[in-house]
């Protein structure tokens, strides 16, 4: 078994070799908590979850950090508009994020550091001080500290950019004349009135960190000076990850990250799903439309991470049908297997093919094709009554291994709130013998892609299966 990943830095597929196996240090850029994360963001977190779970299946011990950006221009502006102190404002979105990753069955990271934690701010200040001492950073007229990109020869290597082409990024304070080079970015932003009560003391006066130094500092404090894998969406490559490399390597003089993995965007009609374009859905929007967490997980997981994924409701409906096919297959196997013990002799002929596909730069589409080939073949055998109970048991065991990575097994998932609300209304209508109202509510439930059956125990709701 050998795993290969496409490294954005080298633009090559490389054999994966961690620094200190079986340990793998993984840093993943987390949400900016100024509103609810959208499902584009979750595409990236689900890709990272697949990465972690596959590495664990292959025997690695993954130590993962997922940070929370809880101070930057957007969070400050948001708290100001809401008339709330920054910590209170961001807390509601942190809570929502933790709830959402649970719904999507994303394994929690060991560390969820927040930029404003005192020990992280201290680490940022320590790193900026080192960069100042080395003359890689400077104090500008506006009392902010900037990174001097001309002092870091490798600047631009990750994004494969020509230094002359650098344009200022959106997260840099706007007045360029204060900087030596238009591409220099802020490490520490001097306090101004718009910052209100937000600010920390530093050797350079009161201020707040730039976004990029937050991640460099949290990675170094928790994982140390060198990490194995760093992930994010492709929009993070420049300037954010380029800047992280410059800061971290500027401080230590050593390589910061061995493998850079970036997921392509979730797109809507050819454009990146984003808050600023207003073309986004939050997880909650989709739950309210009657989709479940596992359906949304599957819809976001099933396309290889280096390909753009087009978001459509047809895609979600397909995800639902694929899952129902898996459920039905598992149920048939379970009925057949009863108490039979799995016999290794009966394991699927290509039992490792699913994981071998994931070894190849997480080729999830090839891995899922293996699963559905297996489903097709064994369904046929069951139709012909040619599958033995011990074989069925072996296939269920094989599925358990796959599901450790996929996390798609049916469970008693909560029925979406909107469907529950309609079920309650329908139950009330039926108690009052308002049959036409009950039928109208049933139609509304069906519009959300759910069926309802009336049984002795009451109403039973399930997602609609299309044959
Ligand atoms: P942000 O909260 O904007 O800092 O983004 C959090 C994570 O989501 C980062 O890794 C981004 O690269 C990623 N991201 C943002 N928009 C999308 C999108 N449309 N598709 C996939 N990932 C995205
Ligand atoms: Zn980051």
mmCIF file of N, CA, C and O and ligand atoms in Angstrom, residues 29-32 38 40-41 43-45 48 74 171 211 232-236 263-267 272-274, ligand 1:
data_model
loop_
_atom_site.group_PDB
_atom_site.id
_atom_site.type_symbol
_atom_site.label_atom_id
_atom_site.label_comp_id
_atom_site.label_asym_id
_atom_site.label_seq_id
_atom_site.Cartn_x
_atom_site.Cartn_y
_atom_site.Cartn_z
ATOM 1 N N UNK A 29 -7.664 24.918 7.448
ATOM 2 C CA UNK A 29 -8.192 26.264 7.724
ATOM 3 C C UNK A 29 -9.700 26.178 7.969
ATOM 4 O O UNK A 29 -10.430 25.609 7.161
ATOM 5 N N UNK A 30 -10.122 26.759 9.058
ATOM 6 C CA UNK A 30 -11.532 26.643 9.454
ATOM 7 C C UNK A 30 -12.350 27.861 9.093
ATOM 8 O O UNK A 30 -11.900 28.736 8.343
ATOM 9 N N UNK A 31 -13.551 27.917 9.632
ATOM 10 C CA UNK A 31 -14.487 28.971 9.226
ATOM 11 C C UNK A 31 -14.173 30.343 9.832
ATOM 12 O O UNK A 31 -13.634 30.431 10.934
ATOM 13 N N UNK A 32 -14.535 31.356 9.090
ATOM 14 C CA UNK A 32 -14.552 32.708 9.631
ATOM 15 C C UNK A 32 -15.952 32.872 10.209
ATOM 16 O O UNK A 32 -16.934 32.812 9.467
ATOM 17 N N UNK A 38 -21.526 28.046 4.616
ATOM 18 C CA UNK A 38 -22.387 27.557 3.531
ATOM 19 C C UNK A 38 -21.894 26.186 3.069
ATOM 20 O O UNK A 38 -20.813 25.728 3.467
ATOM 21 N N UNK A 40 -20.655 25.207 0.395
ATOM 22 C CA UNK A 40 -19.358 25.252 -0.301
ATOM 23 C C UNK A 40 -18.238 25.035 0.716
ATOM 24 O O UNK A 40 -17.341 24.217 0.523
ATOM 25 N N UNK A 41 -18.318 25.750 1.833
ATOM 26 C CA UNK A 41 -17.339 25.541 2.906
ATOM 27 C C UNK A 41 -17.350 24.077 3.344
ATOM 28 O O UNK A 41 -16.296 23.469 3.540
ATOM 29 N N UNK A 43 -18.099 21.495 1.663
ATOM 30 C CA UNK A 43 -17.463 20.584 0.703
ATOM 31 C C UNK A 43 -15.984 20.413 1.113
ATOM 32 O O UNK A 43 -15.459 19.301 1.103
ATOM 33 N N UNK A 44 -15.362 21.522 1.442
ATOM 34 C CA UNK A 44 -13.945 21.460 1.830
ATOM 35 C C UNK A 44 -13.771 20.670 3.132
ATOM 36 O O UNK A 44 -12.893 19.808 3.230
ATOM 37 N N UNK A 45 -14.606 20.909 4.133
ATOM 38 C CA UNK A 45 -14.443 20.181 5.409
ATOM 39 C C UNK A 45 -14.725 18.683 5.236
ATOM 40 O O UNK A 45 -14.145 17.860 5.937
ATOM 41 N N UNK A 48 -11.715 17.072 3.739
ATOM 42 C CA UNK A 48 -10.684 16.899 4.770
ATOM 43 C C UNK A 48 -11.034 15.734 5.699
ATOM 44 O O UNK A 48 -10.151 15.014 6.179
ATOM 45 N N UNK A 74 -14.294 41.024 8.699
ATOM 46 C CA UNK A 74 -15.712 40.632 8.564
ATOM 47 C C UNK A 74 -16.385 40.413 9.913
ATOM 48 O O UNK A 74 -17.540 40.797 10.100
ATOM 49 N N UNK A 171 -7.794 41.383 2.095
ATOM 50 C CA UNK A 171 -7.730 41.456 3.564
ATOM 51 C C UNK A 171 -6.625 42.390 4.051
ATOM 52 O O UNK A 171 -6.317 42.433 5.216
ATOM 53 N N UNK A 211 -5.108 38.240 9.254
ATOM 54 C CA UNK A 211 -5.696 36.890 9.141
ATOM 55 C C UNK A 211 -4.612 35.816 8.962
ATOM 56 O O UNK A 211 -4.656 34.759 9.595
ATOM 57 N N UNK A 232 -7.122 23.260 2.500
ATOM 58 C CA UNK A 232 -8.085 24.367 2.420
ATOM 59 C C UNK A 232 -8.708 24.318 1.039
ATOM 60 O O UNK A 232 -8.355 23.453 0.226
ATOM 61 N N UNK A 233 -9.592 25.247 0.763
ATOM 62 C CA UNK A 233 -10.139 25.354 -0.588
ATOM 63 C C UNK A 233 -9.148 26.096 -1.475
ATOM 64 O O UNK A 233 -8.243 26.771 -0.969
ATOM 65 N N UNK A 234 -9.304 25.980 -2.798
ATOM 66 C CA UNK A 234 -8.335 26.609 -3.709
ATOM 67 C C UNK A 234 -8.260 28.140 -3.548
ATOM 68 O O UNK A 234 -7.227 28.731 -3.839
ATOM 69 N N UNK A 235 -9.333 28.752 -3.063
ATOM 70 C CA UNK A 235 -9.278 30.208 -2.866
ATOM 71 C C UNK A 235 -8.306 30.586 -1.751
ATOM 72 O O UNK A 235 -7.916 31.744 -1.639
ATOM 73 N N UNK A 236 -7.923 29.614 -0.934
ATOM 74 C CA UNK A 236 -6.968 29.888 0.149
ATOM 75 C C UNK A 236 -5.512 29.903 -0.336
ATOM 76 O O UNK A 236 -4.632 30.352 0.386
ATOM 77 N N UNK A 263 -8.927 21.738 -2.169
ATOM 78 C CA UNK A 263 -10.125 21.231 -2.843
ATOM 79 C C UNK A 263 -10.692 22.319 -3.750
ATOM 80 O O UNK A 263 -10.645 23.509 -3.420
ATOM 81 N N UNK A 264 -11.223 21.859 -4.871
ATOM 82 C CA UNK A 264 -11.860 22.785 -5.804
ATOM 83 C C UNK A 264 -13.191 23.251 -5.222
ATOM 84 O O UNK A 264 -13.725 22.664 -4.283
ATOM 85 N N UNK A 265 -13.730 24.247 -5.854
ATOM 86 C CA UNK A 265 -14.946 24.858 -5.312
ATOM 87 C C UNK A 265 -16.231 24.102 -5.603
ATOM 88 O O UNK A 265 -16.327 23.392 -6.599
ATOM 89 N N UNK A 266 -17.180 24.354 -4.749
ATOM 90 C CA UNK A 266 -18.560 24.031 -5.054
ATOM 91 C C UNK A 266 -19.056 25.228 -5.861
ATOM 92 O O UNK A 266 -18.906 26.377 -5.431
ATOM 93 N N UNK A 267 -19.611 24.952 -7.026
ATOM 94 C CA UNK A 267 -20.016 26.066 -7.880
ATOM 95 C C UNK A 267 -21.524 26.041 -8.150
ATOM 96 O O UNK A 267 -22.170 24.994 -8.044
ATOM 97 N N UNK A 272 -18.294 30.331 -8.213
ATOM 98 C CA UNK A 272 -18.028 29.839 -6.863
ATOM 99 C C UNK A 272 -19.213 30.158 -5.957
ATOM 100 O O UNK A 272 -19.735 31.279 -6.009
ATOM 101 N N UNK A 273 -19.635 29.183 -5.153
ATOM 102 C CA UNK A 273 -20.671 29.485 -4.160
ATOM 103 C C UNK A 273 -20.025 30.365 -3.098
ATOM 104 O O UNK A 273 -19.014 29.980 -2.505
ATOM 105 N N UNK A 274 -20.540 31.543 -2.897
ATOM 106 C CA UNK A 274 -19.930 32.408 -1.879
ATOM 107 C C UNK A 274 -20.939 33.394 -1.314
ATOM 108 O O UNK A 274 -21.952 33.705 -1.943
HETATM 109 P P1 LIG B 1 -13.881 31.002 5.007
HETATM 110 O O1 LIG B 1 -14.881 30.859 6.105
HETATM 111 O O2 LIG B 1 -14.301 31.928 3.912
HETATM 112 O O3 LIG B 1 -12.496 31.352 5.524
HETATM 113 O O4 LIG B 1 -13.750 29.570 4.288
HETATM 114 C C1 LIG B 1 -13.615 28.355 4.976
HETATM 115 C C2 LIG B 1 -13.157 27.256 4.037
HETATM 116 O O5 LIG B 1 -14.106 27.012 2.994
HETATM 117 C C3 LIG B 1 -11.845 27.564 3.312
HETATM 118 O O6 LIG B 1 -11.053 26.379 3.278
HETATM 119 C C4 LIG B 1 -12.298 27.955 1.911
HETATM 120 O O7 LIG B 1 -11.283 27.711 0.968
HETATM 121 C C5 LIG B 1 -13.483 27.038 1.709
HETATM 122 N N1 LIG B 1 -14.462 27.502 0.694
HETATM 123 C C6 LIG B 1 -15.026 28.731 0.562
HETATM 124 N N2 LIG B 1 -15.917 28.767 -0.467
HETATM 125 C C7 LIG B 1 -15.925 27.518 -1.016
HETATM 126 C C8 LIG B 1 -16.642 26.883 -2.112
HETATM 127 N N3 LIG B 1 -17.539 27.525 -2.846
HETATM 128 N N4 LIG B 1 -16.380 25.568 -2.363
HETATM 129 C C9 LIG B 1 -15.489 24.871 -1.620
HETATM 130 N N5 LIG B 1 -14.797 25.404 -0.567
HETATM 131 C C10 LIG B 1 -14.999 26.703 -0.270
#
